[in-house]
C-alpha cells in the first residue's frame, strides 16, 4: 500500500520529532547524569570537609535520636556514636558525665522549643579533651520536624594554650607588680625615659635625691638628677644611647642633700620603648678605694721596713709586689717589677746564685711552680753557695695567688751555734765557780746545781740526784748548822726568790766554824737562784780591815790636827821674822849696806813664799777633811778674772809673754772670791812658768746653760800623760825625766778649791804643744 506523500511527510516529521526528542532526552539525561555526578562529588567534598573541619555537626531530633559523624564518637571517647542523646553517658573514662548530659539535654530542648541558640563547654572525664558546643534550631528545609543542630568544637589545645596564657599573664602581672615594687623600694635612683628622652617614670629614691614632692611632680617638671656635663644634659646623653643602641655608663658628680657625691650613671636603651637609667652612689666606694690604696701603700711601706722578704705572685704566676728585703735577698735587677713571671724569677734567681745548687733545675723549678696549687703552706731551707741560709715559706692563697716569704737565717744559725757554745761554756763555768749555786723551779724543786753546792753544805752529792724540794734540802742541811733553826731561814730565801719574786739573803754559821752568805735571786724565767758563798776568810779579813780602818781614821785625824797645829806654829815665827826684816828694811836699826838690804829683801820674799805654802797646806788639809770654809757671794766674772790677771802682770811682762783675755761682761757667779781667785791664780802661775819667752797664754770666759767655764791655756812645753798624772799628785820630774820631786800643792789645791764650789777641773796637755785647764763652776 502506498502512502501518500503527506503521510510520508507526517511520518518523517514524527520520526524527526521523535529523533529530536530522543536526542534531547539523551542530552538531558547526560546533563542530569553529569549534574548528579557533580552533586555526588560535591557531597563527597562537603562530607570530607566536614570530617576535616575543626567542628563536627550533631543533629538531635525531637525524640532524642542523634545523627552525626563517627569522628565525634572518638571525641567523646566512645567506640561508636550512640543512637540517643541520653546514651552519651559513659563510664571508666568514656563518654560524658551524667550532669553534662542532663545540662546538654536541657539546652537542646530549650532550643527546639524556643529556637534560642546556646553555648556550653564539655569536658570528657578521664581525658584532657575540652569541647565547645554551639546549638540552635536546625533549618526546617534541612532537618524538618524541629530538630536541633549542634556544632561541636575541639578546643583542647586552645584551652591549654589559653590556660597557659592566663597563667603567663597572671605571672607577668605579678612579676610586673613585684618589679615595680622592687624599683620603687630600690635605694638607688632609677628612671625611665620615653622615645623622646623625656622622663616618664621615676622611683622614690629619685624623688628624694632631687628633693621633689612626688614622682608625678618630678615627671611633670622634668627635674633632672644629673647635672649637665661638657654641655650635654642627661636627656641628651640618653638620646645618644638610644640612637647608638648601646648602653652608656659614666661617673659624674652631682649634689644630693647639699653634698657633692660621685655617681655612676647608666643609660640602657630598651629598643623602641625608650631608655632606662639608674645611678649608683659610689662616693663611699671611692673613699674606700682611696683608703684601700692608702692602706696598701702603707702596708707596702711597712713591709719595706721589715727584715723579712715578702713577695706576692697573682693567680697568673706574675709578681704583684715585692718589698725591698725580698729584692735584696734575691738580688733582683732594678728593672724587675710587677708582672715578672714566677718561672723567670726562679731562673734569674738561679743565675744570681740565690737558689740551692740542684742536679735537675727544670724539675726542681717545676715542683716550686706547683706551690700555687698546694693545699697548705710549704716551708723549705735553702742553703746557698755563698754560705747564706734562707728559710722559704710559700703560702698559697684561696684565689690562686702565692705569698712567698724569705728569711735570711744565716745570722740566726750562727747565733744558735754560738748559743750552744755558750751553753757548754756556761755549764763548764757553772761547775767551776767558786760560789755554790742552785736553781729552784717555782714548785720548789731543785733543777740545777754545781759541784760545789753539796760540798759547801757538807752533804752527800747523791742525795741531790732526786731533785729534792726546798723543804727536803733544809732537812738535809739542818744537822750541819751551828744553829739548826737557821735552816728555816734558807727555805724562806728560796721561797722569796721563786714565789714572792724578791731578792733576799742572810748569813748562816756552820757547826765546823765556817760562815756562809746565802742569797736568793729571782730569775727572769720564773725560777729562783740560790747562791752560797763561803765568806769565812773574807769575814776574818773584813774584821782585820775594819780594825785597820779605825787605826787609819785615827792616824788621819792625828795628821789633820798635826798639820793644823804645825801651820799655826809656823805662822808665829814667820810673822816675827817678817816683822823684824821689815824693821831692818825701814832703817830702824840703822842704815843698811846694799848687800844687807839685798839680804833683808831675800828674807822678806822667803817669808812671804813660806806663808803662802803654809796657808796652802792648811787649806788642803781642811779641804780633804771637808772643813774648808767657803763664803760665797755674787761676783762679776770678767772684772774678777781681770784683777787676778793684773796681779800677775809683772811676771807676764818679765817672762816676755802675751796674754789674751776673752769673755762676756754679763756672766755672774756665786763663789768665794778669795778661794776661786787662788785656784785661777795657781793655773796662771803654772802657765807662766811653763811657757817660754814669746809664748802666748789665753784666758777664755764663756757662759753655759747651767754655769760658767773658765779656760786657761798656753802653748808652752806641755806634758805627757804620765807627767800629767804625776802633776795632779803634786810630783814633777827633773830635766832628764828620771828623778821626781814635789813641785808644790798648786794643782791638787786648785782641784780641791774648785770642787769645794761644786765644780770640776779638767786638764789636757800634749808634750811640745801646751796645756789647757778648764774650770766649770755651776
XYZ file of C-alpha atoms in Angstrom:
778
model
C 0.000 0.000 0.000
C 1.369 3.185 -0.991
C 1.366 6.031 1.386
C 0.606 9.428 0.365
C 3.281 11.988 0.387
C 1.514 13.815 3.144
C 1.574 10.782 5.270
C 5.135 10.242 4.455
C 5.827 13.803 5.358
C 3.954 13.410 8.561
C 5.745 10.210 9.301
C 9.015 11.902 8.536
C 8.085 14.750 10.727
C 7.117 12.373 13.523
C 10.360 10.472 13.106
C 12.311 13.655 13.069
C 10.425 14.867 16.114
C 10.967 11.538 17.867
C 14.577 11.559 16.905
C 14.927 15.125 18.100
C 13.105 14.288 21.316
C 15.213 11.208 21.804
C 18.334 13.257 21.169
C 17.102 15.921 23.579
C 16.254 13.327 26.152
C 19.634 11.749 25.696
C 21.296 15.145 26.104
C 19.149 15.941 29.128
C 19.893 12.549 30.668
C 23.527 13.100 30.045
C 23.269 16.535 31.633
C 21.406 15.139 34.633
C 23.975 12.379 34.924
C 26.745 14.940 34.875
C 24.842 17.033 37.438
C 24.343 14.022 39.643
C 27.981 13.157 39.415
C 28.861 16.733 40.216
C 26.457 16.647 43.141
C 27.938 13.396 44.329
C 31.407 14.845 44.125
C 30.282 17.995 45.896
C 28.615 15.869 48.521
C 31.757 13.855 48.996
C 33.800 17.067 49.195
C 31.391 18.525 51.727
C 31.495 15.317 53.755
C 35.269 15.353 53.571
C 35.359 18.991 54.529
C 33.053 18.327 57.450
C 35.257 15.429 58.514
C 38.355 17.656 58.323
C 36.636 20.678 59.842
C 37.525 21.669 63.423
C 33.798 21.492 64.213
C 31.546 18.441 63.818
C 27.743 18.800 63.406
C 25.351 16.762 65.503
C 21.592 16.628 64.821
C 19.287 15.936 67.735
C 15.746 15.123 66.725
C 12.719 15.758 68.863
C 12.652 12.176 70.053
C 16.253 12.368 71.256
C 17.795 10.474 68.403
C 21.106 11.824 67.239
C 22.866 11.833 63.900
C 26.481 12.669 63.492
C 29.912 11.569 62.345
C 31.663 8.614 63.868
C 34.563 11.001 64.350
C 32.543 12.594 67.097
C 32.448 9.258 68.906
C 36.226 9.397 69.183
C 35.989 12.877 70.720
C 33.600 11.515 73.331
C 35.897 8.573 73.993
C 33.299 6.082 72.631
C 33.749 3.230 70.215
C 30.805 4.391 68.122
C 28.244 7.123 68.225
C 25.070 6.029 70.135
C 21.530 6.474 68.786
C 20.140 8.716 71.507
C 21.459 11.726 73.342
C 20.970 10.131 76.727
C 23.272 7.301 75.730
C 26.270 9.666 75.651
C 26.710 8.907 79.360
C 29.666 6.584 79.669
C 31.872 5.290 82.399
C 35.526 4.466 83.185
C 36.894 7.316 81.112
C 34.364 7.031 78.259
C 31.531 9.378 77.252
C 30.199 12.342 79.175
C 29.213 12.590 82.763
C 25.598 12.364 83.875
C 25.467 16.035 84.820
C 26.907 17.122 81.473
C 24.338 15.032 79.530
C 21.471 16.449 81.608
C 22.655 20.012 81.040
C 23.114 19.378 77.322
C 19.624 17.842 77.050
C 18.045 20.868 78.724
C 19.816 23.259 76.352
C 18.725 21.155 73.315
C 15.065 21.046 74.408
C 15.032 24.761 75.075
C 16.475 25.407 71.590
C 13.875 23.063 69.994
C 11.036 24.829 71.753
C 12.156 28.456 71.656
C 14.686 28.410 68.796
C 17.097 30.112 71.233
C 20.752 29.352 70.461
C 23.031 28.259 73.280
C 26.670 27.668 74.081
C 28.315 25.415 76.589
C 31.596 23.638 77.256
C 32.059 19.937 77.836
C 34.980 18.095 79.365
C 35.361 14.416 78.681
C 36.028 12.710 82.027
C 39.353 10.903 82.225
C 40.920 12.905 79.431
C 42.254 16.383 78.747
C 39.848 16.976 75.832
C 37.761 20.145 76.047
C 34.722 20.544 73.743
C 32.753 23.693 72.921
C 29.105 23.250 71.909
C 27.118 25.777 69.906
C 23.461 24.803 69.401
C 20.467 26.228 67.549
C 17.225 25.107 65.884
C 18.028 23.376 62.604
C 16.809 24.786 59.261
C 13.408 23.127 58.551
C 14.381 22.677 54.909
C 17.376 20.609 56.014
C 16.011 18.891 59.082
C 12.282 19.333 59.317
C 10.359 18.448 62.397
C 12.020 20.776 64.931
C 15.452 19.077 65.135
C 18.335 20.874 66.849
C 21.679 21.293 65.098
C 24.745 21.250 67.367
C 28.221 22.245 66.253
C 30.906 20.708 68.495
C 34.412 22.205 68.513
C 37.533 20.566 69.991
C 39.406 23.415 71.655
C 41.630 21.285 73.870
C 44.823 22.828 72.511
C 43.285 26.292 72.550
C 42.093 25.763 76.103
C 45.525 24.603 77.199
C 47.120 27.485 75.401
C 44.555 29.846 76.873
C 45.201 28.461 80.356
C 48.908 28.861 79.811
C 48.379 32.373 78.530
C 46.223 33.176 81.528
C 48.935 31.763 83.863
C 51.609 33.663 81.970
C 49.541 36.814 82.134
C 48.952 36.353 85.862
C 52.619 35.662 86.408
C 53.555 38.637 84.246
C 51.195 40.860 86.244
C 52.722 39.566 89.463
C 56.246 39.963 88.150
C 55.464 43.449 86.916
C 53.969 44.396 90.259
C 56.969 42.919 92.060
C 59.337 44.675 89.657
C 57.567 47.986 90.150
C 57.668 47.468 93.913
C 61.337 46.499 93.725
C 62.186 49.556 91.642
C 60.201 51.747 93.992
C 61.899 50.245 97.039
C 65.366 50.374 95.481
C 67.747 52.624 97.467
C 69.329 53.970 94.282
C 67.626 56.423 91.919
C 66.033 54.757 88.865
C 64.069 56.253 85.981
C 62.568 55.535 82.565
C 62.516 57.826 79.545
C 60.277 57.616 76.514
C 61.467 57.585 72.903
C 61.683 61.383 73.129
C 64.182 61.048 76.057
C 61.731 62.748 78.437
C 61.182 61.333 81.905
C 58.119 59.116 82.151
C 58.738 57.181 85.367
C 60.938 57.734 88.454
C 61.166 55.844 91.733
C 61.068 57.148 95.293
C 64.863 57.287 95.610
C 64.966 59.584 92.571
C 62.311 61.825 94.107
C 64.217 62.022 97.396
C 67.501 62.674 95.617
C 66.134 65.682 93.688
C 64.054 66.874 96.664
C 60.749 66.561 94.815
C 57.278 66.326 96.343
C 56.160 63.275 94.363
C 57.034 61.200 91.344
C 54.272 62.855 89.329
C 55.596 66.301 90.167
C 59.153 65.319 89.226
C 57.996 63.870 85.876
C 55.782 66.853 85.186
C 58.614 69.259 85.888
C 61.226 67.069 84.129
C 63.530 67.522 87.115
C 66.933 66.002 86.238
C 69.115 64.299 88.835
C 72.352 64.602 86.859
C 73.780 67.982 86.056
C 74.935 68.823 82.501
C 78.477 67.664 81.789
C 80.523 69.251 78.996
C 77.384 70.925 77.655
C 75.335 67.698 77.415
C 72.260 67.246 79.574
C 71.226 63.878 80.960
C 68.394 63.674 78.414
C 70.797 64.301 75.511
C 73.154 61.582 76.733
C 70.197 59.170 76.973
C 69.110 60.124 73.428
C 72.622 59.327 72.122
C 72.477 55.936 73.842
C 69.124 55.220 72.169
C 70.436 56.278 68.749
C 73.561 54.133 69.042
C 71.656 51.218 70.656
C 74.489 50.929 73.162
C 74.410 51.387 76.942
C 76.287 54.424 78.254
C 77.981 54.386 81.659
C 79.744 57.385 83.174
C 80.913 58.720 86.518
C 79.731 62.227 87.311
C 79.496 64.445 90.357
C 76.147 65.782 91.485
C 74.638 67.451 94.546
C 72.365 65.343 96.771
C 71.045 66.697 100.067
C 73.515 69.564 99.858
C 76.529 67.262 99.448
C 78.631 66.604 96.381
C 78.543 62.905 95.606
C 80.193 60.770 92.947
C 77.594 58.781 90.994
C 77.976 56.009 88.403
C 75.161 56.717 85.930
C 73.987 54.103 83.407
C 71.598 54.671 80.484
C 70.221 51.439 78.978
C 68.338 51.672 75.659
C 65.197 49.448 75.512
C 64.572 49.497 71.765
C 61.571 51.482 70.632
C 60.178 51.694 74.170
C 62.670 54.218 75.464
C 65.726 54.377 77.765
C 66.021 53.137 81.345
C 68.567 54.542 83.728
C 69.889 54.258 87.239
C 72.537 55.970 89.360
C 74.750 54.285 91.947
C 76.286 56.379 94.703
C 79.970 55.402 94.610
C 81.217 58.119 96.961
C 81.749 55.642 99.791
C 83.218 53.150 97.326
C 85.621 55.805 96.084
C 86.543 56.677 99.665
C 87.046 53.012 100.445
C 89.124 52.641 97.296
C 91.242 55.617 98.327
C 91.516 54.201 101.834
C 92.409 50.802 100.362
C 95.090 52.352 98.180
C 96.426 54.287 101.156
C 96.344 51.118 103.265
C 98.098 49.173 100.509
C 100.762 51.855 100.157
C 101.201 51.986 103.938
C 101.354 48.195 104.070
C 103.976 48.132 101.350
C 105.986 50.806 103.143
C 105.693 48.787 106.349
C 106.768 45.622 104.543
C 109.745 47.526 103.155
C 110.800 48.240 106.737
C 110.734 44.573 107.721
C 113.851 42.497 107.798
C 111.995 39.575 106.207
C 111.473 39.477 102.447
C 107.822 39.275 101.314
C 106.533 38.931 97.749
C 103.127 38.146 96.267
C 102.510 36.439 92.923
C 98.980 36.592 91.449
C 96.939 33.700 90.067
C 98.663 34.138 86.672
C 102.051 33.468 88.357
C 103.101 37.085 87.919
C 104.787 39.224 90.543
C 102.379 41.679 92.148
C 104.565 43.113 94.907
C 107.972 42.547 96.475
C 109.394 44.527 99.368
C 112.962 45.784 99.470
C 114.354 42.979 101.712
C 112.983 40.413 99.223
C 114.628 42.222 96.325
C 117.942 42.389 98.179
C 117.746 38.751 99.225
C 117.251 37.528 95.651
C 119.448 40.201 94.018
C 116.611 41.242 91.716
C 117.649 43.510 88.894
C 116.491 47.150 89.146
C 114.105 46.857 86.211
C 112.332 43.773 87.587
C 108.963 44.991 88.812
C 105.357 43.962 88.818
C 104.436 41.448 86.148
C 107.593 39.340 86.398
C 106.673 35.686 85.798
C 107.436 33.234 88.587
C 109.312 30.903 86.245
C 111.516 33.752 85.031
C 112.033 34.905 88.617
C 113.332 31.461 89.548
C 115.637 31.413 86.527
C 117.080 34.850 87.284
C 117.486 33.914 90.965
C 119.478 30.852 89.931
C 121.677 32.970 87.671
C 122.298 35.313 90.620
C 123.221 32.368 92.847
C 120.187 32.811 95.115
C 118.825 29.269 94.795
C 120.280 25.994 96.067
C 122.536 24.007 93.790
C 120.425 21.133 92.395
C 121.160 18.487 89.795
C 117.982 18.943 87.691
C 116.978 22.586 87.924
C 113.986 22.427 85.486
C 112.383 19.630 87.513
C 113.172 21.461 90.749
C 111.620 24.653 89.381
C 108.522 22.769 88.196
C 107.993 21.455 91.717
C 108.105 25.040 93.046
C 105.566 26.168 90.449
C 103.202 23.576 91.920
C 103.214 25.632 95.142
C 100.399 27.734 93.637
C 98.037 24.718 93.755
C 99.126 23.414 97.165
C 96.600 22.905 99.966
C 98.732 24.275 102.787
C 101.835 26.331 103.458
C 105.180 24.844 102.471
C 108.422 25.585 104.298
C 111.915 24.882 102.968
C 115.508 25.711 103.885
C 117.736 26.882 101.035
C 121.498 26.711 101.640
C 123.160 28.980 99.088
C 126.617 28.720 97.650
C 127.924 31.835 99.455
C 127.102 30.380 102.861
C 123.734 32.110 103.178
C 120.861 30.104 104.670
C 117.357 31.117 103.601
C 114.106 29.993 105.187
C 111.438 29.973 102.470
C 107.719 29.855 103.323
C 105.263 29.508 100.412
C 101.670 30.299 101.411
C 99.087 29.513 98.683
C 96.028 31.780 98.785
C 92.386 30.862 98.046
C 92.357 32.991 94.867
C 95.230 31.002 93.354
C 97.912 33.526 94.239
C 101.041 32.789 96.254
C 102.744 34.699 99.057
C 106.460 33.983 99.257
C 108.359 34.793 102.459
C 112.155 34.687 102.533
C 114.034 34.992 105.810
C 117.810 35.177 105.976
C 118.662 32.842 108.869
C 122.418 32.936 108.397
C 122.935 35.108 111.438
C 120.389 33.117 113.453
C 122.162 29.863 112.717
C 125.464 31.452 113.634
C 123.874 32.743 116.829
C 122.440 29.308 117.536
C 125.884 27.774 117.176
C 127.279 30.492 119.399
C 124.494 29.874 121.888
C 125.281 26.164 122.017
C 128.885 27.023 122.611
C 127.881 29.476 125.296
C 125.654 26.869 126.934
C 128.525 24.435 127.073
C 130.793 27.187 128.319
C 128.182 28.205 130.883
C 127.910 24.647 132.144
C 131.666 24.405 132.492
C 131.790 27.829 134.111
C 128.869 26.964 136.354
C 130.744 23.981 137.714
C 133.998 25.933 138.030
C 132.617 28.855 140.016
C 133.902 29.455 143.487
C 130.341 30.116 144.625
C 127.890 27.303 145.287
C 124.816 27.739 143.065
C 121.447 26.034 142.799
C 118.379 26.816 140.670
C 114.894 26.129 142.065
C 111.704 25.837 139.998
C 108.539 27.712 141.077
C 107.237 24.478 142.650
C 110.279 24.406 144.960
C 112.226 21.547 143.322
C 115.918 21.873 142.589
C 116.627 21.948 138.872
C 120.342 22.692 138.558
C 123.326 22.910 140.904
C 127.051 22.997 140.519
C 129.531 20.584 142.049
C 130.487 22.959 144.850
C 126.927 23.210 146.239
C 126.788 19.883 148.159
C 130.381 20.216 149.371
C 129.733 23.667 150.845
C 126.810 22.351 152.886
C 128.627 19.137 153.794
C 126.012 16.782 152.312
C 126.332 13.765 150.052
C 126.028 14.722 146.311
C 123.970 11.565 145.695
C 121.209 12.951 147.904
C 120.563 15.678 145.327
C 120.048 13.329 142.377
C 116.330 13.084 143.144
C 115.869 16.863 142.725
C 114.699 17.469 146.300
C 112.355 20.282 147.263
C 113.424 23.265 149.333
C 111.934 21.653 152.465
C 113.838 18.433 151.831
C 117.052 20.400 151.280
C 116.501 22.258 154.566
C 116.140 18.921 156.347
C 119.457 17.768 154.870
C 121.265 20.989 155.794
C 119.900 21.499 159.324
C 122.207 18.944 161.113
C 125.306 20.728 159.744
C 124.362 24.190 161.030
C 125.648 25.736 164.241
C 122.033 26.717 164.934
C 119.636 24.230 163.226
C 116.787 26.753 163.475
C 118.532 28.892 160.822
C 117.692 26.197 158.265
C 114.135 27.548 158.024
C 115.600 30.887 157.001
C 117.230 29.213 153.994
C 113.821 27.878 152.964
C 112.371 31.408 153.263
C 115.128 32.718 150.995
C 114.239 30.100 148.342
C 110.506 30.870 148.594
C 111.172 34.593 148.367
C 113.120 34.131 145.108
C 110.662 31.709 143.452
C 107.213 32.730 144.707
C 107.489 36.305 146.020
C 109.989 37.272 143.292
C 112.075 39.196 145.809
C 115.793 39.150 146.405
C 116.623 38.201 149.984
C 119.695 36.907 151.763
C 121.458 36.318 155.002
C 124.335 34.584 156.743
C 124.468 31.227 158.493
C 127.158 29.670 160.659
C 128.077 26.028 160.230
C 128.977 23.677 163.050
C 132.567 23.434 161.758
C 133.091 27.171 162.248
C 132.638 28.329 158.685
C 130.389 31.270 157.763
C 128.226 31.135 154.626
C 126.483 34.036 152.918
C 123.182 32.964 151.314
C 121.232 35.000 148.726
C 118.071 34.236 146.770
C 117.737 35.945 143.358
C 114.578 35.718 141.181
C 115.397 34.750 137.581
C 113.564 36.140 134.506
C 112.209 32.695 133.560
C 110.299 32.340 136.850
C 112.906 30.210 138.590
C 114.937 31.226 141.629
C 118.719 31.180 142.098
C 120.245 30.318 145.467
C 123.875 31.443 145.836
C 126.048 30.267 148.699
C 129.471 31.779 149.340
C 131.945 30.710 151.971
C 132.977 34.025 153.467
C 134.932 32.646 156.396
C 138.251 34.044 155.151
C 136.732 37.275 153.919
C 134.921 37.695 157.225
C 138.221 37.431 159.037
C 139.811 39.804 156.544
C 136.890 42.201 156.922
C 137.334 42.253 160.662
C 141.045 42.923 160.200
C 140.355 45.653 157.637
C 137.756 47.229 159.882
C 140.267 47.421 162.697
C 142.891 48.807 160.338
C 140.410 51.352 159.012
C 139.756 52.562 162.512
C 143.505 52.898 163.004
C 143.853 54.808 159.730
C 140.995 57.115 160.635
C 142.685 57.803 163.965
C 146.010 58.419 162.189
C 144.330 60.729 159.673
C 142.745 62.665 162.490
C 146.149 62.946 164.174
C 147.644 64.085 160.857
C 144.972 66.733 160.430
C 145.476 68.041 163.928
C 149.256 67.955 163.400
C 149.037 69.959 160.191
C 146.712 72.457 161.757
C 148.991 72.838 164.777
C 152.120 72.969 162.645
C 150.561 75.609 160.369
C 149.737 77.699 163.417
C 153.174 77.136 164.895
C 154.758 78.111 161.558
C 152.823 81.354 161.286
C 154.036 82.787 164.647
C 157.789 82.683 163.937
C 157.222 83.652 160.282
C 155.302 86.675 161.385
C 158.104 87.623 163.740
C 160.806 87.076 161.117
C 158.857 89.081 158.566
C 158.232 91.880 161.024
C 161.918 92.189 162.068
C 163.010 92.050 158.417
C 160.659 94.898 157.536
C 162.051 96.918 160.500
C 165.586 96.363 159.205
C 164.481 97.359 155.726
C 162.910 100.564 157.057
C 166.248 101.567 158.793
C 165.007 101.248 162.346
C 168.306 99.564 163.325
C 170.456 101.881 161.266
C 171.223 102.369 157.641
C 171.953 99.084 155.837
C 174.513 98.459 153.198
C 173.439 97.483 149.730
C 174.342 93.861 150.420
C 172.455 93.944 153.754
C 169.426 95.470 152.034
C 169.576 92.647 149.476
C 169.684 90.062 152.230
C 166.692 91.609 154.002
C 164.677 91.637 150.742
C 165.504 87.940 150.247
C 164.350 87.202 153.820
C 161.022 89.039 153.270
C 160.408 87.236 149.958
C 161.133 83.844 151.530
C 158.831 84.626 154.453
C 156.014 85.532 152.014
C 156.501 82.341 149.998
C 156.647 80.207 153.121
C 153.487 81.894 154.446
C 151.644 81.070 151.197
C 152.810 77.440 151.376
C 151.646 77.154 154.990
C 148.244 78.544 154.030
C 148.069 76.082 151.101
C 148.879 73.165 153.382
C 146.224 74.284 155.850
C 143.589 74.788 153.153
C 144.440 71.444 151.502
C 144.161 69.569 154.783
C 140.861 71.282 155.565
C 139.555 70.572 152.088
C 140.434 66.873 152.269
C 138.660 66.721 155.623
C 135.646 68.584 154.207
C 136.207 71.528 156.559
C 137.376 74.215 154.103
C 135.281 77.353 154.766
C 133.626 78.725 151.600
C 131.957 82.109 151.795
C 130.046 82.585 148.526
C 128.910 85.894 147.168
C 127.682 87.253 143.851
C 130.625 88.398 141.722
C 131.050 89.649 138.132
C 133.274 87.126 136.440
C 135.087 89.343 133.909
C 136.262 92.071 136.361
C 137.142 89.383 138.882
C 139.378 87.414 136.465
C 140.845 90.694 135.116
C 142.020 91.563 138.631
C 143.611 88.105 139.018
C 145.470 88.636 135.717
C 146.543 92.184 136.689
C 148.164 90.837 139.863
C 150.491 88.769 137.619
C 151.144 91.446 135.030
C 154.752 91.897 136.135
C 155.544 88.180 135.846
C 153.941 88.084 132.395
C 155.942 91.073 131.171
C 159.191 89.789 132.704
C 158.661 86.408 131.012
C 158.182 88.069 127.598
C 154.697 86.582 127.249
C 151.412 87.787 125.745
C 148.069 87.131 127.438
C 144.665 87.286 125.722
C 141.608 87.623 127.969
C 138.252 86.881 126.332
C 134.786 86.715 127.807
C 131.339 88.249 128.129
C 130.726 91.074 130.529
C 127.324 89.725 131.696
C 128.494 86.455 133.323
C 127.923 86.342 137.093
C 128.528 83.505 139.509
C 128.143 82.763 143.191
C 131.606 81.888 144.608
C 134.194 82.585 147.274
C 136.245 85.383 145.762
C 139.433 84.570 147.688
C 139.401 80.790 147.159
C 138.359 80.912 143.470
C 140.968 83.613 142.851
C 143.638 81.366 144.356
C 142.545 78.471 142.083
C 142.674 80.609 138.913
C 145.930 82.196 140.062
C 147.562 78.792 140.544
C 146.673 77.848 136.949
C 148.011 81.190 135.650
C 151.241 80.769 137.638
C 151.725 77.276 136.166
C 151.046 78.608 132.640
C 153.537 81.490 133.124
C 156.245 79.184 134.439
C 155.700 76.555 131.704
C 155.620 78.975 128.759
C 158.921 80.128 127.213
C 159.665 83.673 126.154
C 157.476 84.793 123.248
C 154.716 82.332 124.185
C 151.007 83.043 124.444
C 148.502 82.499 127.222
C 144.730 82.516 126.628
C 142.119 83.053 129.334
C 138.617 82.411 127.955
C 135.407 83.028 129.890
C 132.196 81.524 128.468
C 128.673 81.193 129.703
C 126.965 77.811 129.665
C 123.346 76.780 130.199
C 123.973 75.612 133.768
C 127.136 77.512 134.730
C 130.298 79.235 133.539
C 133.512 77.862 132.052
C 136.975 79.354 132.669
C 139.753 78.103 130.369
C 143.466 78.836 130.907
C 145.624 77.543 128.043
C 149.215 78.059 126.944
C 151.495 76.950 124.140
C 154.339 76.002 126.459
C 156.313 72.784 126.728
C 153.294 70.674 127.788
C 153.334 67.270 129.461
C 152.903 63.640 128.552
C 150.039 61.629 130.003
C 152.306 60.139 132.677
C 153.740 63.548 133.601
C 150.222 64.993 133.836
C 149.169 62.159 136.121
C 152.131 62.834 138.422
C 151.493 66.582 138.317
C 147.933 66.023 139.514
C 149.530 64.266 142.511
C 151.935 67.176 143.113
C 155.060 65.493 141.629
C 157.471 66.777 138.991
C 160.338 65.076 137.095
C 163.769 66.615 136.733
C 165.213 67.841 133.489
C 166.237 64.292 132.478
C 162.857 62.902 133.381
C 164.262 60.478 135.942
C 164.098 61.989 139.413
C 160.753 63.028 140.881
C 160.328 65.776 143.446
C 157.475 67.668 144.966
C 156.560 70.704 142.919
C 154.167 72.211 145.415
C 150.495 71.946 146.138
C 149.279 74.119 143.228
C 147.294 71.689 141.051
C 145.963 69.453 143.878
C 144.922 72.524 145.838
C 143.315 74.080 142.762
C 141.245 70.938 142.250
C 140.178 70.924 145.905
C 139.176 74.608 145.729
C 137.150 74.110 142.527
C 135.389 71.005 143.846
C 134.609 72.902 147.081
C 132.500 75.223 144.836
C 130.712 72.171 143.345
C 132.653 72.499 140.103
C 135.108 70.389 138.115
C 138.701 70.832 136.885
C 139.845 69.208 133.632
C 143.443 69.444 132.380
C 144.556 68.386 128.899
C 148.217 68.560 127.898
C 150.364 67.460 124.981
C 154.131 67.327 125.002
C 155.532 70.255 122.999
C 152.101 71.771 122.264
C 150.939 73.220 125.555
C 148.409 72.699 128.341
C 144.732 73.594 128.668
C 142.995 73.749 132.063
C 139.182 74.110 132.203
C 137.222 75.111 135.300
C 133.448 74.661 135.338
C 131.521 76.422 138.119
C 127.749 75.747 138.353
